[in-house]
mmCIF file of C-alpha atoms and ligand atoms in Angstrom:
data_model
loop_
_atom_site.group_PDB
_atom_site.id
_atom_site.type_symbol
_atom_site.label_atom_id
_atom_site.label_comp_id
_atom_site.label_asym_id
_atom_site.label_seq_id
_atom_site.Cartn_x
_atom_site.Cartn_y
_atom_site.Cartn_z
ATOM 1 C CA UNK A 70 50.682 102.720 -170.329
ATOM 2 C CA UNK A 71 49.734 105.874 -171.210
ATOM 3 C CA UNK A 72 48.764 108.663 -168.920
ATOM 4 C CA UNK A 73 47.401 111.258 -171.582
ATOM 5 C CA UNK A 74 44.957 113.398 -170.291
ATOM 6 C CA UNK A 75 44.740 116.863 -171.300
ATOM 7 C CA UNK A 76 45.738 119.099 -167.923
ATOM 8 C CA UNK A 77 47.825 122.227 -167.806
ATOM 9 C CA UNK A 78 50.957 120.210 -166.647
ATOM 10 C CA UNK A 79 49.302 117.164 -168.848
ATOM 11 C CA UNK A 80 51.228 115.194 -165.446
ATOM 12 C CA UNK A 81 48.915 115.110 -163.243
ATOM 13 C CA UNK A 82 45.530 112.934 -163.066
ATOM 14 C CA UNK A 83 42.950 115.670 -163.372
ATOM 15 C CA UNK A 84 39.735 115.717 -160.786
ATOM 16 C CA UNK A 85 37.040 114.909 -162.160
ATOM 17 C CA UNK A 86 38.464 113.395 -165.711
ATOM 18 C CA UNK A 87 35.973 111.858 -166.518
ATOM 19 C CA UNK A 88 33.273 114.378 -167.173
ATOM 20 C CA UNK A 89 35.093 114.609 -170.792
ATOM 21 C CA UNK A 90 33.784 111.187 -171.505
ATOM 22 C CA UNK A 91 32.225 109.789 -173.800
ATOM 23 C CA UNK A 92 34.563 111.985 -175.815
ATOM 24 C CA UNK A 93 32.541 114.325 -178.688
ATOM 25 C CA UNK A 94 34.365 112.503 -181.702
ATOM 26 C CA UNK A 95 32.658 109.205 -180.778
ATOM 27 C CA UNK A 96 29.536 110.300 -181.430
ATOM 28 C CA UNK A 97 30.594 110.086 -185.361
ATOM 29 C CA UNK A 98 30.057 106.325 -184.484
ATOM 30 C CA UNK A 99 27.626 103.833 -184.037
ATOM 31 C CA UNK A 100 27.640 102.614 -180.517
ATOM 32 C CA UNK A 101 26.624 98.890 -180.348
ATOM 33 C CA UNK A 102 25.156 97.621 -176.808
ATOM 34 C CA UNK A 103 27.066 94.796 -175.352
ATOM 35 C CA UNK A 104 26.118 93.191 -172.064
ATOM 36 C CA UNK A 105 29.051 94.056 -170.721
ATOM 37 C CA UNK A 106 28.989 98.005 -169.188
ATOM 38 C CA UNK A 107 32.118 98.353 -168.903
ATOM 39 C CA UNK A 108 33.321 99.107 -171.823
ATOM 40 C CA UNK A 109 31.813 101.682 -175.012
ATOM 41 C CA UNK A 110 31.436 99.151 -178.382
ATOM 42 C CA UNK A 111 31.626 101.192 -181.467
ATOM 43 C CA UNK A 112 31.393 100.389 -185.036
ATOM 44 C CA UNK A 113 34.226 102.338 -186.448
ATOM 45 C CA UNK A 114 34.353 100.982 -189.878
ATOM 46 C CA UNK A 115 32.335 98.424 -191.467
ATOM 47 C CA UNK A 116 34.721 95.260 -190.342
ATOM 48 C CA UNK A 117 36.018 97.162 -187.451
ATOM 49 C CA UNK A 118 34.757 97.495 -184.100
ATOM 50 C CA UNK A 119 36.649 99.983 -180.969
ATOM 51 C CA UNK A 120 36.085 98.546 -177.751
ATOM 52 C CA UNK A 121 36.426 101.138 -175.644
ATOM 53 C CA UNK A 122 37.345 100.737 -171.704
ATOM 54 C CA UNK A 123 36.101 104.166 -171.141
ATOM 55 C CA UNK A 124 35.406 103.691 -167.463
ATOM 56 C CA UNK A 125 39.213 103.818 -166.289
ATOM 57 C CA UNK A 126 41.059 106.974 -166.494
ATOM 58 C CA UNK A 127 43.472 104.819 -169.518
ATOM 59 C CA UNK A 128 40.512 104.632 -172.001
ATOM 60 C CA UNK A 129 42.211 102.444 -173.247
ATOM 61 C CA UNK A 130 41.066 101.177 -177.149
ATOM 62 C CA UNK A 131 40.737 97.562 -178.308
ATOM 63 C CA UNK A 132 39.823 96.820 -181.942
ATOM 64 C CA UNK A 133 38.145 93.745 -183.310
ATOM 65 C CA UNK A 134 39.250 93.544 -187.027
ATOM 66 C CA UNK A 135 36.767 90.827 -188.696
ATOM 67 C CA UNK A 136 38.324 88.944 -192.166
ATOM 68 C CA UNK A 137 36.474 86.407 -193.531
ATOM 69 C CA UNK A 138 37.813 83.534 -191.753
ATOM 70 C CA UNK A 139 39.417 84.551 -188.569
ATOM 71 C CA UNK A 140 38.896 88.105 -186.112
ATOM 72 C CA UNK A 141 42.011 89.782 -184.281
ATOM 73 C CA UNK A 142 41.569 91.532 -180.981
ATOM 74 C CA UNK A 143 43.729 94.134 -181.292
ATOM 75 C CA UNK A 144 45.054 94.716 -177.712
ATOM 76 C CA UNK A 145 42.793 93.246 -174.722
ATOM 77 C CA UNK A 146 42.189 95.908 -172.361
ATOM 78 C CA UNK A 147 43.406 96.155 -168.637
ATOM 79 C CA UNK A 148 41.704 92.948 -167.724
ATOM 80 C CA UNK A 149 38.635 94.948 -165.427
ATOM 81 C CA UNK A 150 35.802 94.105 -167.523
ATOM 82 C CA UNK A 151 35.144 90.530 -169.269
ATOM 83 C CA UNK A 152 36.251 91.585 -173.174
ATOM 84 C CA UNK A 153 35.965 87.569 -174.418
ATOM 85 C CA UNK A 154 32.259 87.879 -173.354
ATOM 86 C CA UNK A 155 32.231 91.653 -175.691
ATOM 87 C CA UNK A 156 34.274 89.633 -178.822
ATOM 88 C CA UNK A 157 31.478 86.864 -178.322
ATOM 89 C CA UNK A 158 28.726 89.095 -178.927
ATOM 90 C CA UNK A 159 30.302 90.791 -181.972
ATOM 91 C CA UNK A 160 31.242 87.725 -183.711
ATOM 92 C CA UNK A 161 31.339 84.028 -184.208
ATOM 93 C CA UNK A 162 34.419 83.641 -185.610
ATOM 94 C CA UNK A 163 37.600 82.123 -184.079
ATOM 95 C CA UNK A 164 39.828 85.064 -182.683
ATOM 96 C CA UNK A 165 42.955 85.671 -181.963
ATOM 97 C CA UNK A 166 44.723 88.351 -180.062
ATOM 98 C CA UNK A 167 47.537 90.518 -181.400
ATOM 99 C CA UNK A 168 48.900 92.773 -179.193
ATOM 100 C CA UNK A 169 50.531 96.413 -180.065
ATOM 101 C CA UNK A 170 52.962 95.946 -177.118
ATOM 102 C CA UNK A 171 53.268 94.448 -173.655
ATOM 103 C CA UNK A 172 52.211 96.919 -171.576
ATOM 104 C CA UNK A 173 49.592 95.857 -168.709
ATOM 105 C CA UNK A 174 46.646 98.335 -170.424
ATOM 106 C CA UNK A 175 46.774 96.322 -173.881
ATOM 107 C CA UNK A 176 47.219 92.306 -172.465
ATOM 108 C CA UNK A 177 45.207 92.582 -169.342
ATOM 109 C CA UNK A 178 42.452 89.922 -171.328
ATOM 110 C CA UNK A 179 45.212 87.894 -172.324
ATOM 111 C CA UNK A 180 44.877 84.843 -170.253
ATOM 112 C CA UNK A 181 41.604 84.160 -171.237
ATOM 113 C CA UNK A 182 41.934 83.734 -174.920
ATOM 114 C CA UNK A 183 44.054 81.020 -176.501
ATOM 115 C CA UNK A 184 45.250 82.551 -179.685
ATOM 116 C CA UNK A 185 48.333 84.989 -178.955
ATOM 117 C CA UNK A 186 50.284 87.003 -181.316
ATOM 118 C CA UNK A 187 53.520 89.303 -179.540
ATOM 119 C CA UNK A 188 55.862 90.613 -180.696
ATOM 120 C CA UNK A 189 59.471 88.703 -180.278
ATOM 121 C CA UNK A 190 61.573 90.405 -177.454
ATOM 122 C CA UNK A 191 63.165 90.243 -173.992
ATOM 123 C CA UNK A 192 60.880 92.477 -173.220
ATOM 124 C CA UNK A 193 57.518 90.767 -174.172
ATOM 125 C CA UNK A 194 58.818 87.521 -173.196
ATOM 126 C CA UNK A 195 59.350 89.081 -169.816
ATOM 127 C CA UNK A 196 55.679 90.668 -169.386
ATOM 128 C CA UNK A 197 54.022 87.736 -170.757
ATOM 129 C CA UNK A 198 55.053 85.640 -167.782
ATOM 130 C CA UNK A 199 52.274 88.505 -165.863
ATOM 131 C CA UNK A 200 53.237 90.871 -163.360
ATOM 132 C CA UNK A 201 52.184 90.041 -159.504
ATOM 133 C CA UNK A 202 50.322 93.235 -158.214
ATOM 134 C CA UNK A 203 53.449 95.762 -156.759
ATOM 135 C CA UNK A 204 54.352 99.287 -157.432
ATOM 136 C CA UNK A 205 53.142 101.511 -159.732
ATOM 137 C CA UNK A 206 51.524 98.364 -161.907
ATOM 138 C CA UNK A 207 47.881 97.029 -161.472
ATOM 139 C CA UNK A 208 46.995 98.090 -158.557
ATOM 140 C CA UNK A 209 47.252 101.998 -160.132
ATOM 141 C CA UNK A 210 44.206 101.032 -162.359
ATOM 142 C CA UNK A 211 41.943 100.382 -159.779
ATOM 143 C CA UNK A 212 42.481 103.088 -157.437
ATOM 144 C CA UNK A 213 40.666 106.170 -156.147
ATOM 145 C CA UNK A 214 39.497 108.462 -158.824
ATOM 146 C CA UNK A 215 40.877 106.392 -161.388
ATOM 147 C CA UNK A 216 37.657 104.439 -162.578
ATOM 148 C CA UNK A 217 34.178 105.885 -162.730
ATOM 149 C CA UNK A 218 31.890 102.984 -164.083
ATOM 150 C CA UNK A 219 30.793 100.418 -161.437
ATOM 151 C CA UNK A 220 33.383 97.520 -161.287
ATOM 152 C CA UNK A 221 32.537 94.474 -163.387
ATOM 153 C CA UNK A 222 30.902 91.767 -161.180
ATOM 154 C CA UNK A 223 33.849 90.255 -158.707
ATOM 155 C CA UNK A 224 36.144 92.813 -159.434
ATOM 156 C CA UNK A 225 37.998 93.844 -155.510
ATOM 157 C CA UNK A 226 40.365 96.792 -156.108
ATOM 158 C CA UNK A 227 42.091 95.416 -153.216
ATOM 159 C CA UNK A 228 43.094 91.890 -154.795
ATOM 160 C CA UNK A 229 42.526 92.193 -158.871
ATOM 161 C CA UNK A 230 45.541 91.229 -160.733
ATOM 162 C CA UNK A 231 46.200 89.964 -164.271
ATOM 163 C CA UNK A 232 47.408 86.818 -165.181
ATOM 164 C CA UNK A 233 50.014 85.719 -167.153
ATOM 165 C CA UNK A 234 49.551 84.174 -170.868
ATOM 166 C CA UNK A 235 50.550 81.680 -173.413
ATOM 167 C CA UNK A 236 51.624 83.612 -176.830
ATOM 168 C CA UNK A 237 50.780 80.693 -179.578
ATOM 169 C CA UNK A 238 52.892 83.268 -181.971
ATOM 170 C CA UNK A 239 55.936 85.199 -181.519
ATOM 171 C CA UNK A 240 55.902 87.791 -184.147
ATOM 172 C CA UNK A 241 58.584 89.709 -186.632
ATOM 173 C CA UNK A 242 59.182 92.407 -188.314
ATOM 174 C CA UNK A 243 57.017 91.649 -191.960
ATOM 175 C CA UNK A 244 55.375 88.973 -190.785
ATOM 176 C CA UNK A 245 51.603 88.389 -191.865
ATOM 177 C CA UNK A 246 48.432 87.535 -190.083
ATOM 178 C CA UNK A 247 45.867 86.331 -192.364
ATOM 179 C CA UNK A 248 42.717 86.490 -191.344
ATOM 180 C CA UNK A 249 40.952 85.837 -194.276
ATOM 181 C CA UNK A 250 40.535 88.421 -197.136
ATOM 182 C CA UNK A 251 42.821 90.525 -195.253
ATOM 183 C CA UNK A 252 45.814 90.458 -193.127
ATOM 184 C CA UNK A 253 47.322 92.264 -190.443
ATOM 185 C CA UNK A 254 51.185 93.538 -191.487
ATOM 186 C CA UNK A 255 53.616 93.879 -188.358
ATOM 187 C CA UNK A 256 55.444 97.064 -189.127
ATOM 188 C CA UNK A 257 57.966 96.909 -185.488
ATOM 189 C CA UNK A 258 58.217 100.358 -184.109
ATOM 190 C CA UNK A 259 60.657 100.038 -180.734
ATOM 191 C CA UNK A 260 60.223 103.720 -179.194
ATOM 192 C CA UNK A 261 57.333 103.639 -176.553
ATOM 193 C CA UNK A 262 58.522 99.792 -175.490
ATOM 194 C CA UNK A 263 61.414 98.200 -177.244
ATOM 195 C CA UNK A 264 58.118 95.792 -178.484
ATOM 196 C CA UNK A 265 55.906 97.622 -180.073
ATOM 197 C CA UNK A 266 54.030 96.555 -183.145
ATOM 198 C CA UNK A 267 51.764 98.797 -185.909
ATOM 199 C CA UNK A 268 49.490 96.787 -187.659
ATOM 200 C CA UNK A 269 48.729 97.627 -191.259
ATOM 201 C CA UNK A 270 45.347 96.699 -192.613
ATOM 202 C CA UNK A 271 45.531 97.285 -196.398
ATOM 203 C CA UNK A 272 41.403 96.293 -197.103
ATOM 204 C CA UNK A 273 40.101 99.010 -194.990
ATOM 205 C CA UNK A 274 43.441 101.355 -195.152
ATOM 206 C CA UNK A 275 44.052 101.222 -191.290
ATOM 207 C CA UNK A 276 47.212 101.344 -189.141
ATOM 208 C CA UNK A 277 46.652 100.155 -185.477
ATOM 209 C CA UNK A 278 49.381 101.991 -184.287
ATOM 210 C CA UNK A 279 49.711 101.415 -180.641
ATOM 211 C CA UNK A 280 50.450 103.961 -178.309
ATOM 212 C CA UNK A 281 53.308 105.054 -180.342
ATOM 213 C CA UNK A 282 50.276 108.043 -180.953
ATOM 214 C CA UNK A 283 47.281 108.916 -179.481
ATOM 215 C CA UNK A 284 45.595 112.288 -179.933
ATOM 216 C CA UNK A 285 46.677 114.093 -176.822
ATOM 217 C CA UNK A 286 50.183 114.306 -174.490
ATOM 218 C CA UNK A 287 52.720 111.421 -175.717
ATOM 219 C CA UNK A 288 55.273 110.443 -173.052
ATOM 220 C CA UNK A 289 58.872 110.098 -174.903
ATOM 221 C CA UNK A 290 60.883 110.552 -171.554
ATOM 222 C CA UNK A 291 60.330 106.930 -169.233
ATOM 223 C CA UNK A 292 63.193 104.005 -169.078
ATOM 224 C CA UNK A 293 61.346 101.923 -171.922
ATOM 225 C CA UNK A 294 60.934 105.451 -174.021
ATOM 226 C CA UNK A 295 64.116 106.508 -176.271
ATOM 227 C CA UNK A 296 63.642 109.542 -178.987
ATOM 228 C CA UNK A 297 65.741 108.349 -181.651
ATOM 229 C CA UNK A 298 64.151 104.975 -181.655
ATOM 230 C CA UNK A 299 60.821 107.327 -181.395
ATOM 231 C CA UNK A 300 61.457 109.099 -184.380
ATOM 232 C CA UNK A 301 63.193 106.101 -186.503
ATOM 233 C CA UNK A 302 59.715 104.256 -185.584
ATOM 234 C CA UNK A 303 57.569 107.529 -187.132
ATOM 235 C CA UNK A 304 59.660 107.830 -189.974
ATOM 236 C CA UNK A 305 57.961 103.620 -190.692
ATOM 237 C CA UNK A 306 54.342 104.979 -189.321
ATOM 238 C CA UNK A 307 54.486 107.448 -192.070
ATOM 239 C CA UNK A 308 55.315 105.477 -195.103
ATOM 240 C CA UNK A 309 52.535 102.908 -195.659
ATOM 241 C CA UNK A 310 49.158 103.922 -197.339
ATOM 242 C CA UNK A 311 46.609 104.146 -195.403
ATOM 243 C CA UNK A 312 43.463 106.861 -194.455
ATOM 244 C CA UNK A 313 43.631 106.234 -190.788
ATOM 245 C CA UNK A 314 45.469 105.619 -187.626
ATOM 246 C CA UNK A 315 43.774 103.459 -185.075
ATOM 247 C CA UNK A 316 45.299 104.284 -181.502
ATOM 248 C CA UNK A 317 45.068 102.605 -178.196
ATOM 249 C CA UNK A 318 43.731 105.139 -175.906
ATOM 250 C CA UNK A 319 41.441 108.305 -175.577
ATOM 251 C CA UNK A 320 40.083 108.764 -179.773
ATOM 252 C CA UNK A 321 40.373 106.814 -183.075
ATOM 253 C CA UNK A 322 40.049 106.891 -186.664
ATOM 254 C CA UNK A 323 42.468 109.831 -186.650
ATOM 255 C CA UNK A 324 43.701 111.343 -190.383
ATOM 256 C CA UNK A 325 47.020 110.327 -191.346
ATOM 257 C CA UNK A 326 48.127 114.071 -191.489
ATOM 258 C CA UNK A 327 48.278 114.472 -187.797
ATOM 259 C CA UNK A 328 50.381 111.374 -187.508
ATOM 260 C CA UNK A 329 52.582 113.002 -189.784
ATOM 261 C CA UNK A 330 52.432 115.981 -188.144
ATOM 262 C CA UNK A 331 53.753 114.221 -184.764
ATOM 263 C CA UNK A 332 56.903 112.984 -186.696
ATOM 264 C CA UNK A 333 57.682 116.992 -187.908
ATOM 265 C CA UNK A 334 57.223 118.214 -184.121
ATOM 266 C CA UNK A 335 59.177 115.675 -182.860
ATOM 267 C CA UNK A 336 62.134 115.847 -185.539
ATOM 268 C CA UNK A 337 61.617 120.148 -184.306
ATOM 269 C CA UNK A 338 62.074 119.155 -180.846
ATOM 270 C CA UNK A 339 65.781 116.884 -181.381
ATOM 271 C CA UNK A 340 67.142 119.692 -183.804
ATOM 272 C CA UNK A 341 66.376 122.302 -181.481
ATOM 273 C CA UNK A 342 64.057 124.040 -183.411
ATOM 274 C CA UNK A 343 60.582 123.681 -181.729
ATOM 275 C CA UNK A 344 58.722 126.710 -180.252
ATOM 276 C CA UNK A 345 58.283 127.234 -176.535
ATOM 277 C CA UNK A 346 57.690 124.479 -173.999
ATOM 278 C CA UNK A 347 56.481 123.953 -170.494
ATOM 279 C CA UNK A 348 58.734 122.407 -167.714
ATOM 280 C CA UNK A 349 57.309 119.757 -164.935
ATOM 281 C CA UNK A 350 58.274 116.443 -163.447
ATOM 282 C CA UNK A 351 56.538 112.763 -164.147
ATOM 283 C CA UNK A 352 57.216 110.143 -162.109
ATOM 284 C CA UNK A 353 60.542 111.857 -160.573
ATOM 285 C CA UNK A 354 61.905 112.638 -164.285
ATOM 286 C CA UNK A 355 62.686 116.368 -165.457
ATOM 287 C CA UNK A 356 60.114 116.698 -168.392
ATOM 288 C CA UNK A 357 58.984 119.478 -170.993
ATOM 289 C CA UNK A 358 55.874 119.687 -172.602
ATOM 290 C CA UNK A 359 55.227 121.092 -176.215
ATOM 291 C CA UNK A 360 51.484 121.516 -177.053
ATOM 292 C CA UNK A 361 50.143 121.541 -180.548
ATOM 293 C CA UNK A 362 46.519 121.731 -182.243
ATOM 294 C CA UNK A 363 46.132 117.666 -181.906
ATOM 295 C CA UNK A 364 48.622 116.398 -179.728
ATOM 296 C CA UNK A 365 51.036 116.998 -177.139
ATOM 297 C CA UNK A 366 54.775 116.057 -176.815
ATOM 298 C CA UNK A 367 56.594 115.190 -173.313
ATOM 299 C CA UNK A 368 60.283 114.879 -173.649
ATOM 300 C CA UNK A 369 63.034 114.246 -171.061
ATOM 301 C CA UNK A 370 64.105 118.240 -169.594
ATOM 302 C CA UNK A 371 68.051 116.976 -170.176
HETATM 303 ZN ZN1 LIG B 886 51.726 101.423 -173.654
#
């Protein structure tokens, strides 16, 4: 989950949000049409497509890595649109699903594939048994202001839920996911959830990093968010070679460098030495913001 709009507060769901979309630094992309509106298909690299669910205020990013014998979904999207039908059209192979973390925006299209790759925790184990529509869950997707597109076909805001899932693998730290001519390394990086994954793709030098980072405001402050685990986790994001980070919401194919650059704010902000900040609340929770070039960092006000 992820609510990283750029707004003065950066805590607040801005009117009108969508007007920045598509986003300019797609257009260095070639989009590929897909029967299903919904989402934005782009070919991001040649083996890689983003899958885009740039209709819901999440934007939330998928990636289909293709090896030469198997394809990984990277993350499945909230579970509006019908992604199985998008993987179809991009490729015959046999796919399975590896998921950066458990949150709802990243296993919504679970249930309807039958290859499933999480990482081992409490935590995981606990989401993958889905979560009924209540509080501030699924229902949030789907309400006013918060989509744009039309809904996919038998989508009711006032009844659409996601389902819970099988995982077929239960993943650990090292572990590798061949996929033919290529694998997927699981790097864990507890900070944003206590599962989180990065997945290092040494053919075409990519990290799919989650929502550990994403270029704009990155929430270190709710109950499944701790800052030393945060910056333990960066210190790992850092050290692998690789060109680019892949994130799960808002832009991709971001330079290493500003990764890096997120792990010297952050290390700023818990020795005390970061420049001036902005105070606010999210979600009841006493929260400063500290705004950079690339990014954003929102840290618990305590
Ligand atoms: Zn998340």
């Amino acid at each position: 989950m992820a609510y990283s709009k750029n707004t003065d507060s950066g805590l607040v769901v801005p009117k009108k949000w969508y007007e920045a979309i598509p986003r300019p630094s797609w257009s260095r992309f070639e989009k590929i049409e897909t029967s299903q509106l919904w989402f934005s298909v782009y070919e991001t690299t040649p083996e890689t497509y983003a899958i885009n669910e740039d209709g819901q205020f999440e934007e939330v990013i998928s990636y289909l890595v293709l090896g030469e014998d198997t394809a990984a979904l990277i993350d499945s999207g909230i579970g509006i649109g019908d992604i199985k039908r998008v993987v179809k059209e991009l490729t015959d192979l046999p796919v399975i699903v590896v998921n950066t973390h458990a949150h709802l925006d990243h296993t919504g299209g679970n249930s309807t594939f039958e290859e499933i790759a999480l990482y081992d925790h409490p935590f995981s184990r606990e989401r993958a048994k889905g979560k009924p529509r209540e509080g501030i869950d699924v229902g949030n997707y789907l309400s006013e202001g918060m989509y744009w597109k039309p809904l996919p076909r038998g989508i009711d805001p006032a009844t659409w839920h996601t389902e819970p899932f099988k995982v077929t693998k239960w993943m650990r730290e090292g572990d590798k996911i061949d996929l033919g001519g290529k694998e997927l390394e699981v790097i864990h990086i507890p900070g944003h959830t206590p599962d989180s994954v990065c997945l290092l793709e040494r053919r075409e030098r990519l990290l799919f990093i989650g929502d550990i980072f994403y270029p704009a405001p990155i929430y270190i402050y709710s109950k499944e968010s701790n800052m030393d685990e945060f910056i333990t986790s960066f210190r790992k994001v850092v050290k692998p070679d690789y060109d680019y980070a892949m994130p799960g919401h808002n832009e991709t194919k971001v330079e290493k460098k500003v990764v890096e650059d997120v792990l010297h704010a952050i290390e700023a902000i818990k020795a005390g030495k970061a420049g001036s900040y902005k105070t606010g609340v999210a979600n009841g929770i006493k929260v400063r913001r500290y705004d950079y070039p690339r990014f954003a960092l929102i840290v618990r006000d305590d």
